[in-house]
JSON list of C-alpha atoms and ligand atoms in Angstrom, two decimals:
[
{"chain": "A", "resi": 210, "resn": "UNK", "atom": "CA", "xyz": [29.78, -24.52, 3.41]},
{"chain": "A", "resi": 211, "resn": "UNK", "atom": "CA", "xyz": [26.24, -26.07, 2.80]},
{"chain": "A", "resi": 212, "resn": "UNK", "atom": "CA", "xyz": [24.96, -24.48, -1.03]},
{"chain": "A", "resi": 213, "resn": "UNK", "atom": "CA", "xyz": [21.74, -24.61, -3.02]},
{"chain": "A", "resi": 214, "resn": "UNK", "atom": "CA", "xyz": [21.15, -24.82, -6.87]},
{"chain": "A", "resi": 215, "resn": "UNK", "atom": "CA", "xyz": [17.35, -23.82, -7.49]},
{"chain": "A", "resi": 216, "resn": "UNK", "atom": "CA", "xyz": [16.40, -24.25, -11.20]},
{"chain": "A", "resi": 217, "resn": "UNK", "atom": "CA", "xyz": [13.23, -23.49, -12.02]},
{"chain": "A", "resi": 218, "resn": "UNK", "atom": "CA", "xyz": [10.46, -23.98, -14.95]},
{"chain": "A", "resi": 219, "resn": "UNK", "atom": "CA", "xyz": [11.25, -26.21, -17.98]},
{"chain": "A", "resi": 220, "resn": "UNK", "atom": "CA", "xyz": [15.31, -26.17, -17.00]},
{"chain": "A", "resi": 221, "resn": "UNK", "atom": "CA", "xyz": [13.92, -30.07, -16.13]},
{"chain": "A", "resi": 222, "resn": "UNK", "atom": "CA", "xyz": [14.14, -30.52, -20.46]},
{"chain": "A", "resi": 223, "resn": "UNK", "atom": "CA", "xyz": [17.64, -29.74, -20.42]},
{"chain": "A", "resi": 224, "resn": "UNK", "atom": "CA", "xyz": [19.30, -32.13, -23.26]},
{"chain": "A", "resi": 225, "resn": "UNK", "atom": "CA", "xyz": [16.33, -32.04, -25.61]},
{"chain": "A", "resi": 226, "resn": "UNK", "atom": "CA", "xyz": [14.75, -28.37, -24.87]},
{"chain": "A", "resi": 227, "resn": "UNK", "atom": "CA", "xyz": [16.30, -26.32, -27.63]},
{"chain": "A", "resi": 228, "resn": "UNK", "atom": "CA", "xyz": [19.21, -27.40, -28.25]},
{"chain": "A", "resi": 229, "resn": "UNK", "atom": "CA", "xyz": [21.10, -24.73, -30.12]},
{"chain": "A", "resi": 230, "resn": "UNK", "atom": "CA", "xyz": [20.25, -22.57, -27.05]},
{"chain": "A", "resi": 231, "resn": "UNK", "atom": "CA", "xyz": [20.65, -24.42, -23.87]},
{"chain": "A", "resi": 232, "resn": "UNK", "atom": "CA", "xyz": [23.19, -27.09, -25.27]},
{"chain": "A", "resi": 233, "resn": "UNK", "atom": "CA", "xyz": [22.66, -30.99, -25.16]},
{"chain": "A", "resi": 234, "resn": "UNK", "atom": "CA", "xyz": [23.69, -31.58, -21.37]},
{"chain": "A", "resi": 235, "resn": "UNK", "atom": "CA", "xyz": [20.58, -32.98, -19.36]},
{"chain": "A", "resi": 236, "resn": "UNK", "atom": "CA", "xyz": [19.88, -30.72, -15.94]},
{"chain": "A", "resi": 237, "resn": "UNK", "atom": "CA", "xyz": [20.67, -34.53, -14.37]},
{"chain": "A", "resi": 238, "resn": "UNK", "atom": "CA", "xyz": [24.50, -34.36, -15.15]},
{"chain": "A", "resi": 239, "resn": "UNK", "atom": "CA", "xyz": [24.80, -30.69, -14.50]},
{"chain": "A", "resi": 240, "resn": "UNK", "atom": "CA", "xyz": [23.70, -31.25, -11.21]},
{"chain": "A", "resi": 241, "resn": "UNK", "atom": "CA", "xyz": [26.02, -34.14, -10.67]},
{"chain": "A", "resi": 242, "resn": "UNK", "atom": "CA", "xyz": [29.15, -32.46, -12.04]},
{"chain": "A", "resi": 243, "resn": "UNK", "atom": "CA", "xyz": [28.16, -29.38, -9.92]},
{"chain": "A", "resi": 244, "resn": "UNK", "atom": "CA", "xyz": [27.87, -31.81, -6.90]},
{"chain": "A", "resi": 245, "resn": "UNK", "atom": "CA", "xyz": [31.35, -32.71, -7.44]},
{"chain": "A", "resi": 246, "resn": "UNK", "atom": "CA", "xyz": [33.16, -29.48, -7.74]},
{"chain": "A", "resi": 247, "resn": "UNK", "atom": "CA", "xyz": [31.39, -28.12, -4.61]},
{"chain": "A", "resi": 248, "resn": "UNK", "atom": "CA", "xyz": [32.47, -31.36, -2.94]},
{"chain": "A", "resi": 249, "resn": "UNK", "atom": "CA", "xyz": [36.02, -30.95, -4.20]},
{"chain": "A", "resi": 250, "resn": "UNK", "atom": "CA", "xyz": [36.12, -27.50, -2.83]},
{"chain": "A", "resi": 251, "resn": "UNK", "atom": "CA", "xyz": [34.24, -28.77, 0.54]},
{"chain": "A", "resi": 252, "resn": "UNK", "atom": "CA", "xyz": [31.29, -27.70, 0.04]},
{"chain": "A", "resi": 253, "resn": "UNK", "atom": "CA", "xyz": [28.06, -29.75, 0.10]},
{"chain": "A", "resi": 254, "resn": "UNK", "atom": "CA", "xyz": [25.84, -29.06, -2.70]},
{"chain": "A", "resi": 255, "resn": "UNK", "atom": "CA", "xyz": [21.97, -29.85, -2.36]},
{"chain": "A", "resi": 256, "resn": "UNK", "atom": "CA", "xyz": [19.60, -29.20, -5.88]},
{"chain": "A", "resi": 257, "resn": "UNK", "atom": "CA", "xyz": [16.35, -29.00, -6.44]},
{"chain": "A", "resi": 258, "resn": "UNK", "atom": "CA", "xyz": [13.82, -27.83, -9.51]},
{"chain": "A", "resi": 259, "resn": "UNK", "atom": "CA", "xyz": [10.71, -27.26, -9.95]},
{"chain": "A", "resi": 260, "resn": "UNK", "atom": "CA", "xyz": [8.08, -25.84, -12.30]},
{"chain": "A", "resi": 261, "resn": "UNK", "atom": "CA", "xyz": [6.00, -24.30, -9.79]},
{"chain": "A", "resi": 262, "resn": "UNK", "atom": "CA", "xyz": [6.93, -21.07, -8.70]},
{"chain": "A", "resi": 263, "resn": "UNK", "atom": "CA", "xyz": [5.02, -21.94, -5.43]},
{"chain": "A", "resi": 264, "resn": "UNK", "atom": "CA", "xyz": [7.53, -24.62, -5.10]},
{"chain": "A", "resi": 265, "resn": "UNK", "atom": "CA", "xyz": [10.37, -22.68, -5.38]},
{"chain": "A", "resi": 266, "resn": "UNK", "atom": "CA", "xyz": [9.18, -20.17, -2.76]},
{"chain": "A", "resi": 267, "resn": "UNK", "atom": "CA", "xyz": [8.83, -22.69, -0.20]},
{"chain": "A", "resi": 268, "resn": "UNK", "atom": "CA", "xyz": [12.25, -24.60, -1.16]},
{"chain": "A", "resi": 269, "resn": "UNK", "atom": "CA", "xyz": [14.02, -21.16, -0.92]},
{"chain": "A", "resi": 270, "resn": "UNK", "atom": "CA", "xyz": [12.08, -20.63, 2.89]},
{"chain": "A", "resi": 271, "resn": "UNK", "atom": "CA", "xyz": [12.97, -24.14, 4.05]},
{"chain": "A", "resi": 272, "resn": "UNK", "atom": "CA", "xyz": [16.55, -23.16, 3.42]},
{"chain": "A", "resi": 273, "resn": "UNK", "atom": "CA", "xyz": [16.66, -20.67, 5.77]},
{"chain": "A", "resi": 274, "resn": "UNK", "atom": "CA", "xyz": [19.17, -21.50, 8.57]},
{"chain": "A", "resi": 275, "resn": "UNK", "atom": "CA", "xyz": [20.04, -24.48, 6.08]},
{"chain": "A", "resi": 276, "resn": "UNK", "atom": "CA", "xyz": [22.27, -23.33, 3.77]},
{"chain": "A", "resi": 277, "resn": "UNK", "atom": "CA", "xyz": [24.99, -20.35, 3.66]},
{"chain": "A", "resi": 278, "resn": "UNK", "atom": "CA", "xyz": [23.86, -19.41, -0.09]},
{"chain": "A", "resi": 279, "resn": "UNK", "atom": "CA", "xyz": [21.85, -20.43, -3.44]},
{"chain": "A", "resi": 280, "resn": "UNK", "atom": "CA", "xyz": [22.63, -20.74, -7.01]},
{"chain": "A", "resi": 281, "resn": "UNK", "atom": "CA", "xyz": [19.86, -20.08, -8.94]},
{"chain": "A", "resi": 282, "resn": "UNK", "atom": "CA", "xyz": [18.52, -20.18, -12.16]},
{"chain": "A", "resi": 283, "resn": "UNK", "atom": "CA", "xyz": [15.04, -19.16, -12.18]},
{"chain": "A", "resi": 284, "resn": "UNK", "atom": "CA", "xyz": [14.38, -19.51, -15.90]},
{"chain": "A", "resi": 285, "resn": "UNK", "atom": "CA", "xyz": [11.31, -17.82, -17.03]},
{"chain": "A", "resi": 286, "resn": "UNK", "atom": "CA", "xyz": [10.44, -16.91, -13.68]},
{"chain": "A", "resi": 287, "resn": "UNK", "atom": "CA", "xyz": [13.65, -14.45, -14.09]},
{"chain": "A", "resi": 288, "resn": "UNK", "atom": "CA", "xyz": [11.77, -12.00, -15.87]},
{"chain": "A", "resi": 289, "resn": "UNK", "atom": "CA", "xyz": [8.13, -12.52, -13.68]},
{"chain": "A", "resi": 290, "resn": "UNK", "atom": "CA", "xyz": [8.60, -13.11, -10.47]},
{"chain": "A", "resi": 291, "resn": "UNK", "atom": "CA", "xyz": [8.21, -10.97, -7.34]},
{"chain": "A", "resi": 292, "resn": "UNK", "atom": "CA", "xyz": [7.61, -13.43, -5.30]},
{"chain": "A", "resi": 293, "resn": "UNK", "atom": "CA", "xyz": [11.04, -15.08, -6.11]},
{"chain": "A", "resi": 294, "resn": "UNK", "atom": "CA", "xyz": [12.59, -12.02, -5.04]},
{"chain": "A", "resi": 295, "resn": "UNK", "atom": "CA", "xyz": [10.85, -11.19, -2.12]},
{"chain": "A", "resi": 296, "resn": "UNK", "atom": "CA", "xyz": [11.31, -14.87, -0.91]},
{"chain": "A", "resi": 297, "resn": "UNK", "atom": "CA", "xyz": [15.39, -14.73, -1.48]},
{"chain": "A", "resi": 298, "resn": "UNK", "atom": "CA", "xyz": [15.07, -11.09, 0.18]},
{"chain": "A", "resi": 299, "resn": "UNK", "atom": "CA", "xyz": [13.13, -12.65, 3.07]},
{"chain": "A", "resi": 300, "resn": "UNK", "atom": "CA", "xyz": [15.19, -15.28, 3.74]},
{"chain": "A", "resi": 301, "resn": "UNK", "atom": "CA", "xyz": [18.38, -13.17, 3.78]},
{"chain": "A", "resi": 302, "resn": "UNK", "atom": "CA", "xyz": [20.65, -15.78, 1.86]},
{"chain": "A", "resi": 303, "resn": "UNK", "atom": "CA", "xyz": [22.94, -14.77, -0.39]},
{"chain": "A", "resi": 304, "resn": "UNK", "atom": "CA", "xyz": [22.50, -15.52, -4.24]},
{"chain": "A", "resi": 305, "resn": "UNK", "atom": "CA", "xyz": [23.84, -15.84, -7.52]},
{"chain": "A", "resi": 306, "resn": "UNK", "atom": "CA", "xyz": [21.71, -15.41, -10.81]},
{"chain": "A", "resi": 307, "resn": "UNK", "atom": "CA", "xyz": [22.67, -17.56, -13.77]},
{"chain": "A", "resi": 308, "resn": "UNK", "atom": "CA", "xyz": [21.73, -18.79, -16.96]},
{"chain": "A", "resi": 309, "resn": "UNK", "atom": "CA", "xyz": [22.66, -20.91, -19.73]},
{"chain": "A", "resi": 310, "resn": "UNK", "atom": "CA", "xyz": [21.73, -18.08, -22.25]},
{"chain": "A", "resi": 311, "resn": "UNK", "atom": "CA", "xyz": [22.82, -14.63, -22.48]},
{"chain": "A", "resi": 312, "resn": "UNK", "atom": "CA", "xyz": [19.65, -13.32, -21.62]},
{"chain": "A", "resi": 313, "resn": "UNK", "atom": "CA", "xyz": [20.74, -10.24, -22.68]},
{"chain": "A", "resi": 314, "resn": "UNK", "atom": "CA", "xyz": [21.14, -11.02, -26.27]},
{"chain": "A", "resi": 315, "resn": "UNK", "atom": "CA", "xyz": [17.56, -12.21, -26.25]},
{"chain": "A", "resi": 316, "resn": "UNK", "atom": "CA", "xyz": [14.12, -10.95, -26.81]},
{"chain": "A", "resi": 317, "resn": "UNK", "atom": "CA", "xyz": [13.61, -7.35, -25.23]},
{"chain": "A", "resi": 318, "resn": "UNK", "atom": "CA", "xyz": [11.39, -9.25, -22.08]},
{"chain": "A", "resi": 319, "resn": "UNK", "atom": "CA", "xyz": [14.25, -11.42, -21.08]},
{"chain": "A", "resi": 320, "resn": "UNK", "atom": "CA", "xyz": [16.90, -8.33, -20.36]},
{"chain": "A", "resi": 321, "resn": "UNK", "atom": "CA", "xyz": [14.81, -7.60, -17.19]},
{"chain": "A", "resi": 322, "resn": "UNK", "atom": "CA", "xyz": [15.51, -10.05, -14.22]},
{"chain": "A", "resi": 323, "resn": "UNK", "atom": "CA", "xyz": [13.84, -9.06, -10.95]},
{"chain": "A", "resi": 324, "resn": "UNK", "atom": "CA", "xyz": [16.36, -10.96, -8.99]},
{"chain": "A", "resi": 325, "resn": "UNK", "atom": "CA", "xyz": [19.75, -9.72, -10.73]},
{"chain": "A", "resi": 326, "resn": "UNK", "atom": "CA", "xyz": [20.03, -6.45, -9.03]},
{"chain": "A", "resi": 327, "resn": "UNK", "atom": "CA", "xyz": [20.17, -8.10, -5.23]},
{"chain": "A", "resi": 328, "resn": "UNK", "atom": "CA", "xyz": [22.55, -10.97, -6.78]},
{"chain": "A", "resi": 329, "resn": "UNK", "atom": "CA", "xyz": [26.12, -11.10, -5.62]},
{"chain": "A", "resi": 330, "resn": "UNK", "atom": "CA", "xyz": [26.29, -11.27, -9.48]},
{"chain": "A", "resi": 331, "resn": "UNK", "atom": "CA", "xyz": [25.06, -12.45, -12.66]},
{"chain": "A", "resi": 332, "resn": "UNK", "atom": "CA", "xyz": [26.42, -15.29, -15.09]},
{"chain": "A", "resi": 333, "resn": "UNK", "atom": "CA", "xyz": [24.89, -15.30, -18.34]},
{"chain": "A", "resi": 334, "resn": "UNK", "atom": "CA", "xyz": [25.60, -16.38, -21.56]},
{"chain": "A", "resi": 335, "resn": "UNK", "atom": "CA", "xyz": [28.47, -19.73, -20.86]},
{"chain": "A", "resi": 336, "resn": "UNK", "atom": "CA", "xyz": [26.24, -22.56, -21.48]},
{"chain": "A", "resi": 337, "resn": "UNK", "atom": "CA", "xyz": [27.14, -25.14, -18.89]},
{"chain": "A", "resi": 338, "resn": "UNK", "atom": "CA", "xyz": [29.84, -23.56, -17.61]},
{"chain": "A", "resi": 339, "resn": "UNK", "atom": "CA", "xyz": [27.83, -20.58, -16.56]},
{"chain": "A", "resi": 340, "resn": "UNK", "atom": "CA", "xyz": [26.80, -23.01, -13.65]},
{"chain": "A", "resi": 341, "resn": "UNK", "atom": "CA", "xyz": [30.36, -23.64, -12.58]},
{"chain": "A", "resi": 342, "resn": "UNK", "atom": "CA", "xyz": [31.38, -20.12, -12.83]},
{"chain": "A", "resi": 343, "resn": "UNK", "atom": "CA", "xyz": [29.00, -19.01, -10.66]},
{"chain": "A", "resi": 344, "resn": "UNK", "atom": "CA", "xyz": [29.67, -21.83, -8.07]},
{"chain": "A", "resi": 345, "resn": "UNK", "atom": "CA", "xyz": [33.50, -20.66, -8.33]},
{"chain": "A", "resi": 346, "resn": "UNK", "atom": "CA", "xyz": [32.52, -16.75, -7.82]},
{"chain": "A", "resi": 347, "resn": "UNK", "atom": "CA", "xyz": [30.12, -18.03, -4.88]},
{"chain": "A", "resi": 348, "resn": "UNK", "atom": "CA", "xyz": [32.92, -19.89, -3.46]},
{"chain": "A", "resi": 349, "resn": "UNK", "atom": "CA", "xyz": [35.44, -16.89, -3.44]},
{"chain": "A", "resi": 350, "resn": "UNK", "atom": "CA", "xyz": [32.87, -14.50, -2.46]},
{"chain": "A", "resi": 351, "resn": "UNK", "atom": "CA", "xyz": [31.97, -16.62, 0.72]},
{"chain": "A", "resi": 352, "resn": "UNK", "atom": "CA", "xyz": [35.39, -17.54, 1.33]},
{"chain": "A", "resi": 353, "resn": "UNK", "atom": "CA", "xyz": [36.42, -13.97, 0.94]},
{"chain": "A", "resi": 354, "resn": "UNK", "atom": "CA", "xyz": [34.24, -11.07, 0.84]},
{"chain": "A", "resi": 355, "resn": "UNK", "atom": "CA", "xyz": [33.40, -8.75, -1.66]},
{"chain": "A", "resi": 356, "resn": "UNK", "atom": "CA", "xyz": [36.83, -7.32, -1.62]},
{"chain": "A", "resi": 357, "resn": "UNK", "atom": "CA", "xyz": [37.74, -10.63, -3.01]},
{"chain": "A", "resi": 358, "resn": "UNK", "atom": "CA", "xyz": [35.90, -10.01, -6.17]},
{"chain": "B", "resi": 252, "resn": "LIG", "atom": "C1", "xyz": [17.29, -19.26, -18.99]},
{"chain": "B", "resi": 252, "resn": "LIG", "atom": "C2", "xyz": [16.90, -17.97, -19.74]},
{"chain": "B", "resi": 252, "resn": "LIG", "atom": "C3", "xyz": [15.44, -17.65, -19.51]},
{"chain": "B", "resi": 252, "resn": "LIG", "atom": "O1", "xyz": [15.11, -16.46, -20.22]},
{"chain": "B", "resi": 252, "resn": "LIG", "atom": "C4", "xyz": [14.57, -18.76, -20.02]},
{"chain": "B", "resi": 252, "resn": "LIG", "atom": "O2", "xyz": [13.22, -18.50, -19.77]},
{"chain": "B", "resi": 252, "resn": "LIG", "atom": "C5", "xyz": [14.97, -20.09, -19.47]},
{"chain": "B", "resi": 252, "resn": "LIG", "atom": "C6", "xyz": [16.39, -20.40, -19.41]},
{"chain": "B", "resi": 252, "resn": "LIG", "atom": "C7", "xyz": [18.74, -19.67, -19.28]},
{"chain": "B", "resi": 252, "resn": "LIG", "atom": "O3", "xyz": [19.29, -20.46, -18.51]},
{"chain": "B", "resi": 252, "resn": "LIG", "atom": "O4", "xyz": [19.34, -19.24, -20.29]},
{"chain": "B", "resi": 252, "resn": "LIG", "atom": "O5", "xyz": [14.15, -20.91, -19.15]},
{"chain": "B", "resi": 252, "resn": "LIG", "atom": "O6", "xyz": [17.18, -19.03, -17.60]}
]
């Protein structure tokens, strides 16, 4: 099983970008713990980030025929971005939304995501862990099915 984790704008700050929200782990361990527990569960884990939404568009093309689904979180680009959407729609791969945050308990512009409603599902609101529950529902759901779920 070959899986992507796409972060996108400012998740590079993790460890110093406001704390009391997004916790004091840097985006550099989460992506090696993450790493890990795909390999554990044999699957290969590739990451990448970026603050470009440009950039992520192209990294979620070039992943077409590469990978059997992605992990994102999109960060601000969430709440903005068609052209996130339309390239995960495009490239027909499979996808979980997450976030550190529970967007939903935030500001009034963050409870809109234009890539949660074509998501496998959402994890929101778990701090670190939200990235290792979604790599666990991922797992089952491509292991599985939906009827797994
Ligand atoms: C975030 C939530 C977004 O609203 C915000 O813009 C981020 C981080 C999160 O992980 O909680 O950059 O995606």
């Amino acid at each position: 099983m070959r899986l992507l984790l796409i972060n996108g704008p400012n998740l590079n700050l993790l460890g110093q970008r406001e704390p009391e929200l997004y916790g004091l782990s840097t985006l550099e361990s989460i992506e090696c713990d993450l790493r890990e527990k795909a390999k554990a569960q044999g699957a290969q884990l590739e990451c990448f980030q970026s603050n470009f939404e440009g950039a992520l568009v192209d990294r979620i093309h070039k992943a077409i025929g590469e990978v059997d689904a992605i992990l994102i979180n999109a960060g601000a680009y969430t709440h903005t971005s068609v052209a996130l959407r339309d390239a995960l729609l495009g490239a027909r791969i499979p996808y979980v939304e997450l976030h550190l945050s529970n967007t939903n308990a935030r500001e009034q512009f963050r409870h809109h995501s234009f890539l949660a409603d074509k998501a496998i599902g959402v994890v929101s609101g778990f701090g670190v862990m939200s990235y290792q529950l979604a790599l666990q529902g991922l797992l089952g759901y491509l292991r599985k099915g939906r009827e797994s779920l």
